[in-house]
XYZ file of N, CA and C in Angstrom:
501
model
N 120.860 127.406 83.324
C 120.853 126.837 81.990
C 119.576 127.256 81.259
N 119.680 127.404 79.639
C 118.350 127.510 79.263
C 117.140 126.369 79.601
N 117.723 125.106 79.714
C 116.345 124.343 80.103
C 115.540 125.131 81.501
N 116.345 125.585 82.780
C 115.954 125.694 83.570
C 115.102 127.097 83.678
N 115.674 127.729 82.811
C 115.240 128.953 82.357
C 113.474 128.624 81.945
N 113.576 127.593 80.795
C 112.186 127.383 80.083
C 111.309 127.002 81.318
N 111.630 126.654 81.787
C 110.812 125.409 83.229
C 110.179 126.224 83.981
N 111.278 127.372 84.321
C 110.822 128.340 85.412
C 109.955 129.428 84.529
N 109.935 129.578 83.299
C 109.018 130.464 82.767
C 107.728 130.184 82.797
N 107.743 128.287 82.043
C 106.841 127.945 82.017
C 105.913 128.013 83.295
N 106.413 127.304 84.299
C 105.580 127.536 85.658
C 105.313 128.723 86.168
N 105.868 129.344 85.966
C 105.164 131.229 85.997
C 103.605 131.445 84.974
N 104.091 130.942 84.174
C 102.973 130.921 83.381
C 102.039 130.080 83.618
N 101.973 128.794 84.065
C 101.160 128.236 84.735
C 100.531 128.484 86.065
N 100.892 129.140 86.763
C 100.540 129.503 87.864
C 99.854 130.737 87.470
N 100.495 131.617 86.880
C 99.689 132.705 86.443
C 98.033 132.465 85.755
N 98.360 131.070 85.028
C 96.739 131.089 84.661
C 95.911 130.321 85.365
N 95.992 129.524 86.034
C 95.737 128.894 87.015
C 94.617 129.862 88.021
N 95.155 131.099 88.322
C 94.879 131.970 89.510
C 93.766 132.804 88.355
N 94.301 133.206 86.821
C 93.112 133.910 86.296
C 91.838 133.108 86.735
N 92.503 131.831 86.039
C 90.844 130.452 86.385
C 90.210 130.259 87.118
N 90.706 130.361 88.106
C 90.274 129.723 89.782
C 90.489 128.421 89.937
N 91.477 128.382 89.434
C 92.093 126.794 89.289
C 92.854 126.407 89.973
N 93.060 125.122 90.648
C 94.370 124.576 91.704
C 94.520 123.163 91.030
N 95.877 122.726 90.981
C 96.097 121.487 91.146
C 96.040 120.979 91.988
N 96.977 119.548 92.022
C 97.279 118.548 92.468
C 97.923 118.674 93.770
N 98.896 119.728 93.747
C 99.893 119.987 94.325
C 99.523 121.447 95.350
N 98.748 121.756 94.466
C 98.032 123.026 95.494
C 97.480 122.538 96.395
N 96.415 121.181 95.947
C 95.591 120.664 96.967
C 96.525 120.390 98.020
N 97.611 119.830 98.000
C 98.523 118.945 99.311
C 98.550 120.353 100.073
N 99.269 120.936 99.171
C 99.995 122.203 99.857
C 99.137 122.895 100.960
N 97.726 123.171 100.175
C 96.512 123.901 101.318
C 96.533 123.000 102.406
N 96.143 121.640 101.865
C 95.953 121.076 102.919
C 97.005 121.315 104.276
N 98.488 121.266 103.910
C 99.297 121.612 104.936
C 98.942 123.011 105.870
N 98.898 123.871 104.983
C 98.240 124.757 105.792
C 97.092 124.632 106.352
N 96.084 124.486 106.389
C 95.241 124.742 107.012
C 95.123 123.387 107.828
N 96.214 122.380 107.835
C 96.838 121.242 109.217
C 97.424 122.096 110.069
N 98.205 122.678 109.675
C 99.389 123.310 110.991
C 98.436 124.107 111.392
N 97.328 125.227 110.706
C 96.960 125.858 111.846
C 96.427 125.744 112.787
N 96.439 126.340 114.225
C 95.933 125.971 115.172
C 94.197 125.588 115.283
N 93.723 126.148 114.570
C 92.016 125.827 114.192
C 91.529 124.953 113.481
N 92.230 124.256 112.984
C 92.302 123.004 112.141
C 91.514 122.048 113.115
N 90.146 121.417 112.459
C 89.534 120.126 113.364
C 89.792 118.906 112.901
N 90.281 117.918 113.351
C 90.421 116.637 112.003
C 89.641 115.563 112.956
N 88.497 115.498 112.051
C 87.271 114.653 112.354
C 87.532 112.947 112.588
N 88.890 112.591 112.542
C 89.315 111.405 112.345
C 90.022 111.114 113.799
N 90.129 109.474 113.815
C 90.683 109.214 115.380
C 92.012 108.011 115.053
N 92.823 107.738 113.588
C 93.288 106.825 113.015
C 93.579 107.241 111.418
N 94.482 107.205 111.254
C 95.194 107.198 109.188
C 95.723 106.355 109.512
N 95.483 105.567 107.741
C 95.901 104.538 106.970
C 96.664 104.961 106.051
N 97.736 104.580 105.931
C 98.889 105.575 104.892
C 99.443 104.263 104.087
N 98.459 103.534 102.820
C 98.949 102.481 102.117
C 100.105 103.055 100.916
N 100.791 102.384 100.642
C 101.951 102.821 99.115
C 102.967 103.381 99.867
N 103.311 103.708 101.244
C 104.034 104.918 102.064
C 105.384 105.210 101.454
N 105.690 104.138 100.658
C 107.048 104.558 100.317
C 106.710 105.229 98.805
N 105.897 105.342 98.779
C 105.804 106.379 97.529
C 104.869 108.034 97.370
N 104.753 108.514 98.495
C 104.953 109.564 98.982
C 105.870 110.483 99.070
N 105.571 111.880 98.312
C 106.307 112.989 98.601
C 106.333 113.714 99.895
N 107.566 114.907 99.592
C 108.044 115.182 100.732
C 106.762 116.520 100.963
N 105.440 116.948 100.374
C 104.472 117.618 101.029
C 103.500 116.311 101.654
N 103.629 115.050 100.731
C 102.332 114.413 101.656
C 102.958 114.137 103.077
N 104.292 113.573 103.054
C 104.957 113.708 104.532
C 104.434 114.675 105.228
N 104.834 115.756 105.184
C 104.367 117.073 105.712
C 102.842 116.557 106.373
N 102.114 116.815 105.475
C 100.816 116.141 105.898
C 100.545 115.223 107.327
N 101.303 113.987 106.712
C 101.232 113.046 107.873
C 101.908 113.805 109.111
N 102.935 114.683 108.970
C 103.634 115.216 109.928
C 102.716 116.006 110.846
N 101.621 116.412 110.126
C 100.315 117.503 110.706
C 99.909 116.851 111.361
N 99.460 115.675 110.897
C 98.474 114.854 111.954
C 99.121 114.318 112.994
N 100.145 113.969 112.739
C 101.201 113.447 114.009
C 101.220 114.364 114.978
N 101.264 115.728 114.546
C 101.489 116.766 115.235
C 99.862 117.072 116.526
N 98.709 116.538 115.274
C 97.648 116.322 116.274
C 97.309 115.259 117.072
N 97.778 114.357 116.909
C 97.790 113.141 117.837
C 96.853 112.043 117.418
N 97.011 112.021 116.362
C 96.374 111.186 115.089
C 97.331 109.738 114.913
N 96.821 109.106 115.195
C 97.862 107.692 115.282
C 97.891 107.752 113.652
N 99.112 107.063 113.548
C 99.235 106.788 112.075
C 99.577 105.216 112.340
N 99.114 104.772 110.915
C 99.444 102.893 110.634
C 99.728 103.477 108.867
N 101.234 102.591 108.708
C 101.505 102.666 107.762
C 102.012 101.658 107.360
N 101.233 101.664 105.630
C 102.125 100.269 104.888
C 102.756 100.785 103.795
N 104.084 100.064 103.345
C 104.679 100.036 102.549
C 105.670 99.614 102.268
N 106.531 99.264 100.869
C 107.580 98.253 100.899
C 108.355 99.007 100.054
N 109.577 99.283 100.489
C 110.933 99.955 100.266
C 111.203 99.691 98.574
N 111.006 98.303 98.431
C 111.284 97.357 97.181
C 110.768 97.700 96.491
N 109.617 98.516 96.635
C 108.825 98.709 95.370
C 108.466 99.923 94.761
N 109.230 100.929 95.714
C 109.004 102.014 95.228
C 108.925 102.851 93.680
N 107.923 103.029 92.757
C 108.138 102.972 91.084
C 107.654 104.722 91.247
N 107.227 105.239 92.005
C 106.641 106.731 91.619
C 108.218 108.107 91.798
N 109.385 107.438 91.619
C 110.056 108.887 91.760
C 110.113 109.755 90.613
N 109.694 109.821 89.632
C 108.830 110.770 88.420
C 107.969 111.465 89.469
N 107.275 110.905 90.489
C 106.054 111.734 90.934
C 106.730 112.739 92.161
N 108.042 112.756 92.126
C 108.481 113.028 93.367
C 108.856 112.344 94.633
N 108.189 110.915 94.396
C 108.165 110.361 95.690
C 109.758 109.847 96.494
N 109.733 110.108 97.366
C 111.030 110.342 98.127
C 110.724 108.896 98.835
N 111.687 107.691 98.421
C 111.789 106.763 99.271
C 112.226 106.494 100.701
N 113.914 107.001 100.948
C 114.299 107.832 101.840
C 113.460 108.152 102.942
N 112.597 109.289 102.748
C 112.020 109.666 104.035
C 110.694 108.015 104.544
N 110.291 107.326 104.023
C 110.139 106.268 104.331
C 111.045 105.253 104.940
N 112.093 105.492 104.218
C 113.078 104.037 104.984
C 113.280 104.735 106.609
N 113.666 106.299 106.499
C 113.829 107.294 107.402
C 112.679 106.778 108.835
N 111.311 106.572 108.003
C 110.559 106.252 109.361
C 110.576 104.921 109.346
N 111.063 103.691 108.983
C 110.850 102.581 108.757
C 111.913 102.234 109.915
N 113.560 102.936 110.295
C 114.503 103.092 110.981
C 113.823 103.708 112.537
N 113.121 104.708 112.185
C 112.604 105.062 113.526
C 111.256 104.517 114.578
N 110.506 103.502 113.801
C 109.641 102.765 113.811
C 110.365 101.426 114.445
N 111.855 100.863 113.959
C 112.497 100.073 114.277
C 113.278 100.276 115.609
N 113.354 101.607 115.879
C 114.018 102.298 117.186
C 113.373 102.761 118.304
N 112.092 101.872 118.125
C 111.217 102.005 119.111
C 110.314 103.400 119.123
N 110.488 104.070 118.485
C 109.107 104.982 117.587
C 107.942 104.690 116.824
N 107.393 103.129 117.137
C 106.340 102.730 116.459
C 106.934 101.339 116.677
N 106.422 100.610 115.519
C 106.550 99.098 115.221
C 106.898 98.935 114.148
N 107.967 98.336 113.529
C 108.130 97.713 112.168
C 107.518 96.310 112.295
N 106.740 96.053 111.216
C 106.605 94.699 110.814
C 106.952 94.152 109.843
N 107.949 93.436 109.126
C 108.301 92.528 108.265
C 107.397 91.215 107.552
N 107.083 91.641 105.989
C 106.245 90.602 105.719
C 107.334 89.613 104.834
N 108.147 89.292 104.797
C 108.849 88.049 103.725
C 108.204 87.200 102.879
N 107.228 87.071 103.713
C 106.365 85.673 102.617
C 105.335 86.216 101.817
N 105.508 85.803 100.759
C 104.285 86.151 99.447
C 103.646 84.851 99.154
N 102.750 85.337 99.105
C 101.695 84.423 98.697
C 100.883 84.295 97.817
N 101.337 84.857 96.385
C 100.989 85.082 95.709
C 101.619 84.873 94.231
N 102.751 83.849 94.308
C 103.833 83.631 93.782
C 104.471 82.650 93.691
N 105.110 81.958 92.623
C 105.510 80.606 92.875
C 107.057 80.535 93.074
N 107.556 80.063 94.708
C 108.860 79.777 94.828
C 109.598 79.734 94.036
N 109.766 78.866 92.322
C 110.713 79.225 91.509
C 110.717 80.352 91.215
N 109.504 81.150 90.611
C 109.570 82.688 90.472
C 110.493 83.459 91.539
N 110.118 83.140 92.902
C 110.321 84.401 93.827
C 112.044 84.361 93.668
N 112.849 83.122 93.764
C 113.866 82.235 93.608
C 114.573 82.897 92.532
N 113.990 83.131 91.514
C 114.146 84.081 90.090
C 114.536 85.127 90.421
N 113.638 86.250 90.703
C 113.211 87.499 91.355
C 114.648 87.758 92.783
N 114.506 87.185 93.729
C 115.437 87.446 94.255
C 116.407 87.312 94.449
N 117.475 86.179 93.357
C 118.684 86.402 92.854
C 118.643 87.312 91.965
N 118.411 87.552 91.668
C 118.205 88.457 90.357
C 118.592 90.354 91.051
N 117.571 90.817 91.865
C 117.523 91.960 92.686
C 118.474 91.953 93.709
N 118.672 91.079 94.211
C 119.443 91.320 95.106
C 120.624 91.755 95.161
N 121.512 91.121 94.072
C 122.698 91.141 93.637
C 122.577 93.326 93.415
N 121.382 93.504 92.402
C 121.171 94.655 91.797
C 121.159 95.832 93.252
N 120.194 94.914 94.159
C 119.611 95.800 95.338
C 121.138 96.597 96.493
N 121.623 95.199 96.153
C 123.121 95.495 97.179
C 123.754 96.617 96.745
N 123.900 96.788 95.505
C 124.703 97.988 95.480
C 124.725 99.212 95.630
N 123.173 99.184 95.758
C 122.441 100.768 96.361
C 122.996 101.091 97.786
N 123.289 100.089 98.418
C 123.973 100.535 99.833
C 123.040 100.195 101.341
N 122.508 101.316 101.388
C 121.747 101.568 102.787
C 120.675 100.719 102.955
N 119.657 100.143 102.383
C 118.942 99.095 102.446
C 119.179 98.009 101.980
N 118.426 97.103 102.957
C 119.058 95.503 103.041
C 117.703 95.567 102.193
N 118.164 93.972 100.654
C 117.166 93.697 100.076
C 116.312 92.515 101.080
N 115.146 92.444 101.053
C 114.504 91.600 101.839
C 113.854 90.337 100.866
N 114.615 89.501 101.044
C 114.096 88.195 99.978
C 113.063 87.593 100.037
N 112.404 87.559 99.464
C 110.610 86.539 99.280
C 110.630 85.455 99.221
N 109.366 84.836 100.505
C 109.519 83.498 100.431
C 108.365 83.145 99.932
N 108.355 82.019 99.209
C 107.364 81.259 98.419
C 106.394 80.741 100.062
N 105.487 81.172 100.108
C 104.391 80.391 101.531
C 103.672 80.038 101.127
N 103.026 79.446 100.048
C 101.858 79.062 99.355
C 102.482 77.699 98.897
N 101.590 76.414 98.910
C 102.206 75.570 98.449
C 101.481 75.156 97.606
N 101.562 75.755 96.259
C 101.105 75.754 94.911
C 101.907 74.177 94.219
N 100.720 73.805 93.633
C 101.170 72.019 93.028
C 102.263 72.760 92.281
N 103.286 71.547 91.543
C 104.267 71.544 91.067
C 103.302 71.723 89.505
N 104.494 72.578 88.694
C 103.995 73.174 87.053
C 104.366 72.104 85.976
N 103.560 71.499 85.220
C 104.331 70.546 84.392
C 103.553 70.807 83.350
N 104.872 71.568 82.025
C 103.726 71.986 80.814
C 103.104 70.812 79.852
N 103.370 69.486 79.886
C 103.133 68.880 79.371
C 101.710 68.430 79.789
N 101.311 68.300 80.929
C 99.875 67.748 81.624
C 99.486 69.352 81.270
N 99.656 70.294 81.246
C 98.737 71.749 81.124
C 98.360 71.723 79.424
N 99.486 71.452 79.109
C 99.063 71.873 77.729
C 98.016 70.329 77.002
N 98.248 69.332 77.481
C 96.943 68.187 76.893
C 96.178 68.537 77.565
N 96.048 69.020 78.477
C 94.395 69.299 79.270
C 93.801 70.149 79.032
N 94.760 71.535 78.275
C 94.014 72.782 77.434
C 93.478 71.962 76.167
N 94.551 71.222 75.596
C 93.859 70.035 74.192
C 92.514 69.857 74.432
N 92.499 69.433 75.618
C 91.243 68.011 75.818
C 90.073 69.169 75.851
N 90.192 70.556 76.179
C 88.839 70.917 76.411
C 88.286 71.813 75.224
């Protein structure tokens, strides 16, 4: 198609000036980094990764983690299926739920957090009728419902709003 046409010109052209510059992105950076993981001379000064947001990771930062796995780099990873907002950035949820299944199959540990604490039971109550209904129809993941664990006093706008009066 012509869009795809423009896209692929454009990135020719970006890459092309890029290399006049001595310039790398974002994406170059991951990319090197993969390489110079897989190769065999690669030292990684580390004994532990922390992989927070995990479900919003692309399929080169995977790669990545895949390097270090490959060196014997324990990985600990957090992240919540539910919240995934970066697929503009590429980020592939999927290969997260992917290790979230194999983590559950005795390839690691899944841990399940349900309770928020940060939130008031009617809200969460809100929130997860609300998604769930939405979440089900995606299929392959179960929505995981939030529990109110905080036992935040009861809201009454009438005592809030004379006591904002009074001051």
């Amino acid at each position: 198609t012509v869009l795809n046409r423009l896209y692929d010109d454009f990135l020719a052209a970006y890459n092309k000036h890029k290399r006049e510059i001595g310039a790398l992105d974002f994406l170059d950076l991951e990319e090197i980094a993969v390489e110079i993981l897989q190769s065999d001379q690669s030292l990684i000064p580390v004994d532990y990764a922390l992989i927070d947001e995990a479900q919003d990771l692309n399929p080169v930062q995977w790669k990545l983690i895949e390097c270090l796995e490959a060196k014997g780099i324990p990985i600990f990873m957090v992240g919540d299926i539910q919240q995934s907002i970066y697929g503009f950035r590429h980020a592939d949820v999927e290969l997260f739920y992917d290790r979230s299944q194999m983590a559950a199959g005795g390839k690691g540990k899944e841990i399940l957090l349900p309770e928020n604490w940060r939130s008031r039971k009617t809200l969460l109550n809100f929130v997860n009728g609300l998604f769930e209904r939405a979440w089900t129809e995606e299929g392959k993941v179960s929505f995981l419902c939030l529990k109110g664990e905080y036992p935040y006093p009861e809201y009454r706008s009438e005592e809030h709003t004379s006591e904002l009066q009074s001051h």
